[in-house]
Short mmCIF file of C-alpha atoms and ligand atoms in Angstrom, two decimals:
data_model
loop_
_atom_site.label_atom_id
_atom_site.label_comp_id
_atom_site.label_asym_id
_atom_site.label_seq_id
_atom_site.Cartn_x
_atom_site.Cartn_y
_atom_site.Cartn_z
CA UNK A 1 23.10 -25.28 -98.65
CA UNK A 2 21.05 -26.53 -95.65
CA UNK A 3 19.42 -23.16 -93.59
CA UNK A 4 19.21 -23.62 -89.68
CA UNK A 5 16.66 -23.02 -87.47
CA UNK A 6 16.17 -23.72 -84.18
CA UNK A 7 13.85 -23.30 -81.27
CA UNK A 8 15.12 -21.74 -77.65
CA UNK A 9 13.63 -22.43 -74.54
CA UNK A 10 13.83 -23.79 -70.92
CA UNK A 11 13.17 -26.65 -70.48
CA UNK A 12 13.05 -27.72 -74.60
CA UNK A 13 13.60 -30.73 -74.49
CA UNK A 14 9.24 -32.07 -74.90
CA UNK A 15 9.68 -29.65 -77.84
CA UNK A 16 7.41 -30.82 -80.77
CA UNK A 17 8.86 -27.83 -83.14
CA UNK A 18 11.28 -29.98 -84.54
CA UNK A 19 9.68 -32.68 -85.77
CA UNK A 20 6.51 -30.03 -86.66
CA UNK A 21 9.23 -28.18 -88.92
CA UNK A 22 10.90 -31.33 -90.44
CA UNK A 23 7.34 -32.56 -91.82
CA UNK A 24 6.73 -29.16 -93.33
CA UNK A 25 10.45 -29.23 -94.66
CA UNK A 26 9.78 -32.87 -96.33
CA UNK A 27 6.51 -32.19 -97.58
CA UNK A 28 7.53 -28.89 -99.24
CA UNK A 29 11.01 -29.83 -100.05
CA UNK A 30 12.77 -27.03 -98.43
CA UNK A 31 16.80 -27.62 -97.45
CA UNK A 32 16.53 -26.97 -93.79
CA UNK A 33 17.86 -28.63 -90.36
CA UNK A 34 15.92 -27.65 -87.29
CA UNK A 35 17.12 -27.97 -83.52
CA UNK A 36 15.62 -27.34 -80.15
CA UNK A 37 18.56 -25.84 -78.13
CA UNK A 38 18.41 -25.96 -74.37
CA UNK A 39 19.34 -22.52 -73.15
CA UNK A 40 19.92 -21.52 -69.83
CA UNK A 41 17.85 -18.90 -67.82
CA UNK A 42 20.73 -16.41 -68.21
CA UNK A 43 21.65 -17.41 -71.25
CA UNK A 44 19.01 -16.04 -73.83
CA UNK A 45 20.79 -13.47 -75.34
CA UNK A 46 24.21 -15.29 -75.97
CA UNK A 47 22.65 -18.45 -77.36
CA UNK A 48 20.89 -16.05 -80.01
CA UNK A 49 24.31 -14.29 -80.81
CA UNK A 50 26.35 -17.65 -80.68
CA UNK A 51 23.24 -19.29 -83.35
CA UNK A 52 23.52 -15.96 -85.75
CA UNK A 53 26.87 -16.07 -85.61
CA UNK A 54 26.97 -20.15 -86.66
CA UNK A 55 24.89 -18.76 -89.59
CA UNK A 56 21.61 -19.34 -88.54
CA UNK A 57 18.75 -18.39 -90.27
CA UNK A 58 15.79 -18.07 -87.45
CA UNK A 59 14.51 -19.70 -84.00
CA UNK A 60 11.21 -20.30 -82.81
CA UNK A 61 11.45 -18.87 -78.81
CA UNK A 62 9.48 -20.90 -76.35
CA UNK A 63 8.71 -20.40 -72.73
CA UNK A 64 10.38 -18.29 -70.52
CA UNK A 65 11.69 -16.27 -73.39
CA UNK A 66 9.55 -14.38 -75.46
CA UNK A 67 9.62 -10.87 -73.57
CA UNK A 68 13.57 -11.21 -73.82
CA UNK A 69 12.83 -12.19 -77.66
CA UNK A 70 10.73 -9.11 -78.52
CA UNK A 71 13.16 -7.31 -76.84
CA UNK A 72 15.79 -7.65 -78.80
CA UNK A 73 14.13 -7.38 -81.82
CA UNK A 74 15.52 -4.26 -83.93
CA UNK A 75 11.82 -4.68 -86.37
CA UNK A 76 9.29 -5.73 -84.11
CA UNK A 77 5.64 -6.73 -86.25
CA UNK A 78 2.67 -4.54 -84.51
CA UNK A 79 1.54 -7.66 -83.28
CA UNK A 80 4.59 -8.24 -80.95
CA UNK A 81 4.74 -5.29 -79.91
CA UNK A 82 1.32 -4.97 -78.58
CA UNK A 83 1.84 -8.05 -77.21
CA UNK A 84 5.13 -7.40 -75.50
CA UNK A 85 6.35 -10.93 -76.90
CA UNK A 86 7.96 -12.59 -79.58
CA UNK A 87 7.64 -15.97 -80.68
CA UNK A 88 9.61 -16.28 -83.90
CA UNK A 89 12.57 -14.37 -84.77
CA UNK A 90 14.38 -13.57 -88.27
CA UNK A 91 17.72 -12.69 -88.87
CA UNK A 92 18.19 -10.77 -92.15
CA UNK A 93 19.72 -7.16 -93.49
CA UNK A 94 22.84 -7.20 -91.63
CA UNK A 95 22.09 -6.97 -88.27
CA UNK A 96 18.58 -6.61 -88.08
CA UNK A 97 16.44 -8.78 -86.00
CA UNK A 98 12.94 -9.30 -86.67
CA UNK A 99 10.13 -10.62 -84.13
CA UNK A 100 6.96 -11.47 -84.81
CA UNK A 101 4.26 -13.30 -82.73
CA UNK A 102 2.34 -16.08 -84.67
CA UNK A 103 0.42 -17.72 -81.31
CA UNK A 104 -2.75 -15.83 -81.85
CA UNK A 105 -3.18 -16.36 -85.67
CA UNK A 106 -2.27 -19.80 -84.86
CA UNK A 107 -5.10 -20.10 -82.16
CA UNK A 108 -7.64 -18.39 -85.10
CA UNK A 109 -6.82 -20.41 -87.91
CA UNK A 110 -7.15 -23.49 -85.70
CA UNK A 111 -10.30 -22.24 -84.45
CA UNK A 112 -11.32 -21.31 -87.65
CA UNK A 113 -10.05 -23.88 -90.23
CA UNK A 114 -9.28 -26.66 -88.53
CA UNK A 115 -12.66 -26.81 -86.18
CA UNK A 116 -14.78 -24.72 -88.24
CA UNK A 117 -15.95 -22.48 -85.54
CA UNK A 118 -16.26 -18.86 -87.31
CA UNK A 119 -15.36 -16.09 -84.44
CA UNK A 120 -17.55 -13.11 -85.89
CA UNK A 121 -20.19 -12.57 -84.26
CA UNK A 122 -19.69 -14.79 -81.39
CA UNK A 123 -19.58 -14.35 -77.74
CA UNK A 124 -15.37 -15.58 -76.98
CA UNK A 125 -13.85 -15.65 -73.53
CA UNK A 126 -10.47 -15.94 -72.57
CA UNK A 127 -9.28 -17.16 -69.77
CA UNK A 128 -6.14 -16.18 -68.45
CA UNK A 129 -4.24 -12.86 -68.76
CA UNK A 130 -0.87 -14.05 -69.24
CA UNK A 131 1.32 -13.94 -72.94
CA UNK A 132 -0.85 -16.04 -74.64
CA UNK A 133 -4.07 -14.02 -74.40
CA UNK A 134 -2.01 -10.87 -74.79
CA UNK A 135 -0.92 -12.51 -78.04
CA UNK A 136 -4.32 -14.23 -78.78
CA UNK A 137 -6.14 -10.45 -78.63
CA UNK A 138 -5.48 -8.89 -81.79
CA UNK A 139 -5.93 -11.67 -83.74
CA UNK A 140 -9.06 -12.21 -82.64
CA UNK A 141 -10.39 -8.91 -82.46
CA UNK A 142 -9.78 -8.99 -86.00
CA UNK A 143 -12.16 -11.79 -87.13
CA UNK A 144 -14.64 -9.32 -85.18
CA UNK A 145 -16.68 -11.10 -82.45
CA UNK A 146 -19.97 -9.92 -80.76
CA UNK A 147 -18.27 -10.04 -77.36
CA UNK A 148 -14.59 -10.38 -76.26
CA UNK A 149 -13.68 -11.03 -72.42
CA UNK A 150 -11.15 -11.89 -70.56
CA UNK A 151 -11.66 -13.23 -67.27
CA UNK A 152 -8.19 -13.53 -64.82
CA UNK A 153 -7.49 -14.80 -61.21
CA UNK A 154 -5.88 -11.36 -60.68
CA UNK A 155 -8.50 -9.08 -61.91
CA UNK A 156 -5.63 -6.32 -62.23
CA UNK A 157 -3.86 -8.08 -65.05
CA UNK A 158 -7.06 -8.56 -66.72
CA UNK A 159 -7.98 -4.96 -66.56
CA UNK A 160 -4.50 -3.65 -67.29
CA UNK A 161 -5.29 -5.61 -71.19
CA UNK A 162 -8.15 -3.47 -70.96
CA UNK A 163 -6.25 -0.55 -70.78
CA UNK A 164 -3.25 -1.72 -73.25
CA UNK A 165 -5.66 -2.87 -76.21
CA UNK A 166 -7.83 0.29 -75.71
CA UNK A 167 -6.85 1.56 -79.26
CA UNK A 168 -7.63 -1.85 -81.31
CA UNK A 169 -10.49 -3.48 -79.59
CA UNK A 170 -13.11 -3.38 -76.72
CA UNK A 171 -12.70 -5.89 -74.12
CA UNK A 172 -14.61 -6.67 -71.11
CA UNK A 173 -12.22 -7.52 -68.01
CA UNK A 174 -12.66 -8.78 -64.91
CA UNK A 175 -12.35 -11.70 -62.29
CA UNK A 176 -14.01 -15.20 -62.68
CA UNK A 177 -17.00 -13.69 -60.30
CA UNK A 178 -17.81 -11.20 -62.44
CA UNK A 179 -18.92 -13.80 -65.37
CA UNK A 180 -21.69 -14.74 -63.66
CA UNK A 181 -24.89 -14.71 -65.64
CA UNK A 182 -22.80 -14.43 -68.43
CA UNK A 183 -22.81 -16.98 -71.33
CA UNK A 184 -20.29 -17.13 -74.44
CA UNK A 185 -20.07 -19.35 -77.60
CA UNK A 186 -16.18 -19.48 -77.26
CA UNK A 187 -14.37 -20.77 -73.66
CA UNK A 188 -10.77 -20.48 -74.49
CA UNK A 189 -8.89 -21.47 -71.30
CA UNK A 190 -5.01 -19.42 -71.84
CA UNK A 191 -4.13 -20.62 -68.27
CA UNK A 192 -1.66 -23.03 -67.38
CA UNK A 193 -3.91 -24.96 -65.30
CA UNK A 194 -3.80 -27.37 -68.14
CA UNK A 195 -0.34 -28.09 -66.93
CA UNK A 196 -0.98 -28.01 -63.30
CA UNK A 197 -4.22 -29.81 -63.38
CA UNK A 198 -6.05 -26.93 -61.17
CA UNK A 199 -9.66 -26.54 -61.84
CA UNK A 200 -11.03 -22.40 -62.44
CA UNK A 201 -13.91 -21.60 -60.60
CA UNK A 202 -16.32 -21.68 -63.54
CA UNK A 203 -19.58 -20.48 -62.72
CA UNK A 204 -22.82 -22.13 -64.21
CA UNK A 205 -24.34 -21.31 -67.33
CA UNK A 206 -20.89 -19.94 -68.80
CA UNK A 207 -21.20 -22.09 -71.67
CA UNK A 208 -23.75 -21.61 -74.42
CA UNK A 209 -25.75 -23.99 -76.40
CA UNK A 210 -23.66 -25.39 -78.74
CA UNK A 211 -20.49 -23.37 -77.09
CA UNK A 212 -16.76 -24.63 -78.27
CA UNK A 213 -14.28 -25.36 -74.95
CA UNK A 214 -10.85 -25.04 -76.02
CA UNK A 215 -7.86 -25.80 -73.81
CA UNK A 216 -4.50 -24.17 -75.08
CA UNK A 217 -2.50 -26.86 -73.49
CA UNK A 218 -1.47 -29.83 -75.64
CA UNK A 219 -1.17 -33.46 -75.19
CA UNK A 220 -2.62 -33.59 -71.83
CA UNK A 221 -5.88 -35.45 -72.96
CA UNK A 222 -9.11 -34.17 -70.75
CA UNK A 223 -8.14 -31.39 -68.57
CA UNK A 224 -9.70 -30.09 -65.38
CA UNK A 225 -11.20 -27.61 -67.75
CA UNK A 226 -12.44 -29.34 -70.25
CA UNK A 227 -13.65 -31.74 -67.78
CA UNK A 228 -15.44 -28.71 -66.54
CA UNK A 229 -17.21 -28.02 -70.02
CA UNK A 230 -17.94 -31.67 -70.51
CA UNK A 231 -19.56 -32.01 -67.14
CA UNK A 232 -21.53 -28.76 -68.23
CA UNK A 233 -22.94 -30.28 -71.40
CA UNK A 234 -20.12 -29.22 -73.86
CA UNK A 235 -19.97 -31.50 -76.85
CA UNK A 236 -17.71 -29.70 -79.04
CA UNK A 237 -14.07 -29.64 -77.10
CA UNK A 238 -10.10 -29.24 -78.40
CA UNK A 239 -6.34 -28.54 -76.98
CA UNK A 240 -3.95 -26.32 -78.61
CA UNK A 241 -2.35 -29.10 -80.87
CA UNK A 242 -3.39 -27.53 -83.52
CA UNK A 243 -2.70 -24.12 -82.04
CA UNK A 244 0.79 -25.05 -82.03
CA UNK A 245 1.44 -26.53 -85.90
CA UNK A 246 -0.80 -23.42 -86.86
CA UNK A 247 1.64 -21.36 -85.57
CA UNK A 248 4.56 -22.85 -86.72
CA UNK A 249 3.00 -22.90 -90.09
CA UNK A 250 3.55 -19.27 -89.81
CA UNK A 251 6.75 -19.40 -89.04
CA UNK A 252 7.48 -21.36 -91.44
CA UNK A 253 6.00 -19.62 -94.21
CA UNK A 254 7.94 -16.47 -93.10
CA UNK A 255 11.12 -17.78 -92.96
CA UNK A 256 11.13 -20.11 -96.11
CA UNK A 257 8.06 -18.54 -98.02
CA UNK A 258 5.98 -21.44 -98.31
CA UNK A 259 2.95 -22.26 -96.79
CA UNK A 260 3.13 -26.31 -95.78
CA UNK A 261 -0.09 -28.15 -95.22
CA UNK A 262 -1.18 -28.63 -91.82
CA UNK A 263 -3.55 -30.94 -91.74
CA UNK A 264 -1.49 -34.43 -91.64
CA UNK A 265 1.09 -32.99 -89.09
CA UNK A 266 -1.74 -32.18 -86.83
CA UNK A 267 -3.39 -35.16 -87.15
CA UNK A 268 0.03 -37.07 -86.94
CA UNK A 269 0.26 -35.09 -83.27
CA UNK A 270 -3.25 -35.30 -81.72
CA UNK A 271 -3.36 -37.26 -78.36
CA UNK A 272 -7.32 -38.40 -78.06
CA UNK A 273 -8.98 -36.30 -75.67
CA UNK A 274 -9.96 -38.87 -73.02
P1 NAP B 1 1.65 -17.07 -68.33
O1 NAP B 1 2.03 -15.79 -68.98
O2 NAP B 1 2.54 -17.66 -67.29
O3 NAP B 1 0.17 -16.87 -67.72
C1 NAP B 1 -0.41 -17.86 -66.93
C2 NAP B 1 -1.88 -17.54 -66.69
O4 NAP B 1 -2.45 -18.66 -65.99
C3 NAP B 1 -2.13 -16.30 -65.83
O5 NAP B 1 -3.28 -15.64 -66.29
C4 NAP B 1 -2.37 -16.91 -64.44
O6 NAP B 1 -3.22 -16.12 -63.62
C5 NAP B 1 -3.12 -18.16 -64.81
N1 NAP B 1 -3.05 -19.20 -63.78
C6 NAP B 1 -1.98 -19.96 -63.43
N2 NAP B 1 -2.32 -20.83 -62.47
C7 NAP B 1 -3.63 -20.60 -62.18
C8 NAP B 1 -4.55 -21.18 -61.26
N3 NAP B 1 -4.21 -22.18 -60.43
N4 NAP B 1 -5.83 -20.72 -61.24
C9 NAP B 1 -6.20 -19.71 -62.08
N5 NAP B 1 -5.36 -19.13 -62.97
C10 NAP B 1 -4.09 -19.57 -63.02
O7 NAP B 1 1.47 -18.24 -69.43
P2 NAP B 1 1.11 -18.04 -70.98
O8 NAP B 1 2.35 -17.84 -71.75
O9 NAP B 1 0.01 -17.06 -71.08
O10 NAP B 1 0.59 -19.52 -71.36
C11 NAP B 1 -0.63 -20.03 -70.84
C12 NAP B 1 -0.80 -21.47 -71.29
O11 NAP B 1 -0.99 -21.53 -72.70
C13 NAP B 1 0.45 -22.32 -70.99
O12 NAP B 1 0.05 -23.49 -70.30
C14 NAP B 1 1.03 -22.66 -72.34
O13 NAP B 1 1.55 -23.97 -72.36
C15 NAP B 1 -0.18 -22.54 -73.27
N6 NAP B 1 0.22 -22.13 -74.62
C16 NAP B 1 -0.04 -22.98 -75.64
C17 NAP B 1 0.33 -22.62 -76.93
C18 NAP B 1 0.06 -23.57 -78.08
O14 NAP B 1 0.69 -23.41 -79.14
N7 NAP B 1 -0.86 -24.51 -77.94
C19 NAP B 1 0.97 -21.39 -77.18
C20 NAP B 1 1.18 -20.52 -76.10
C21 NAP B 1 0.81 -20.91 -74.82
P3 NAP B 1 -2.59 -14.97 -62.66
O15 NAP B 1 -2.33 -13.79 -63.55
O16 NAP B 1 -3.67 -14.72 -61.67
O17 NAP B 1 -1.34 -15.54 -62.06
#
């Protein structure tokens, strides 16, 4: 019998899950049909009972819904929770709903695998205080850089991560000021000027020889940002295409228990980065 899955958000419909999750399905010969369902800003929580009820199996949650997804989570992973998001959800054991948040280990083993850039011992800056780098923290932490900042346009929100992470990892916090004289191996812009084509007020020297600029926007091609880190001498730049298959690869590998192989489905989504 074919399992359904599906992918919730608003708007959905530039949604690369579904064909992400139908190359994994082909290439590892798993019986599933996966959907991107529009679902409307008051709407989260009955489009996840009306899918359960219609027998589905899971949904991917995109933007604007993962703080309503962890929060109806009955088994939230420690990830999620410390991030106060959910990306992926699993329905199993009666009526238990389980949450989990694959965007940071996504980021990681794109970082990691896919561009070969080891974070331990490195210098790594995020920028941007939003869900993403809440999500993108742990994960991180764990591969045990030299340094990990966070730099925001509301200092607050940046210190307030500070505060929340506390318990797992040391972070320095601040505004984009404050990075001034500062210089780090790893520029990971988690804004959404990607999408809004704003440029951050990136002060000089923030990238280190041989530094990696990574945008986490997608499909964009150059963005203000990394046209910022190209201008400053950055050779070695990415978007978060691979960000996003890694983190469906997750997802996919929880739900169905097989791990697909990303590297064709990335390659089949890159747009060049001119
Ligand atoms: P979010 O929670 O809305 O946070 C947005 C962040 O961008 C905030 O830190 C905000 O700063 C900052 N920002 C917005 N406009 C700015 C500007 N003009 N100048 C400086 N800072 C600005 O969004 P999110 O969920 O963290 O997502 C961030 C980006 O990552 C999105 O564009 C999303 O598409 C991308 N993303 C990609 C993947 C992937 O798989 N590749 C996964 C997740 C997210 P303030 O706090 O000062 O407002």
């Amino acid at each position: 019998m074919t399992d359904r899955y599906a992918v919730l958000g608003h708007p959905i419909g530039h949604s690369k899950s579904p064909l992400i999750h139908s190359l994994f399905a082909r290439a590892t010969g798993q019986d599933i049909a996966y959907t991107a369902i529009e679902t409307p800003l008051d709407g989260f929580d009955d489009t996840v009972r009306a899918f359960r009820a219609g027998g589905g199996r899971g949904l991917n949650v995109s933007l604007p819904f993962k703080l309503q997804a962890f929060e109806i989570a009955t088994d939230p992973s420690e990830r999620a929770r410390l991030a106060g998001a959910a990306n992926c959800l699993k329905f199993e054991g009666g009526d238990r709903i389980h949450a989990d948040n694959f965007d940071g280990v996504g980021l990681v083993n794109d970082l990691q695998r896919n561009l070969a850039c080891p974070l331990a011992g490195k210098r790594v800056l995020l920028l941007g205080a939003g869900g993403a780098t809440r999500g993108a923290l742990l994960p991180i932490a764990a591969e045990r850089p030299a340094l990990l900042a966070v730099a925001n346009r509301t200092a607050d929100k940046a210190h307030a991560l500070k505060r929340d992470f506390a318990a797992h990892t040391a972070l320095q916090t601040g505004g984009y000021g404050e990075l001034s004289g500062q210089a780090f191996d790893v520029v990971i812009n988690a804004t959404s000027t990607g999408l809004s084509q704003d440029a951050l007020p990136l002060p000089a020297g923030l990238f280190a020889p041989g530094a990696l600029a990574y945008e986490m926007v997608y499909g964009k091609g150059l963005t203000p940002f990394l046209k910022q880190a190209q201008a400053a001498g950055v050779a070695r730049v990415a978007d978060g295409v691979g960000m996003l298959v890694e983190q469906a690869a997750e997802a996919f590998h929880w739900w169905r228990g097989v791990r697909p192989d990303t590297r064709p489905v990335v390659d089949q989504l890159t747009v060049p980065l001119v």
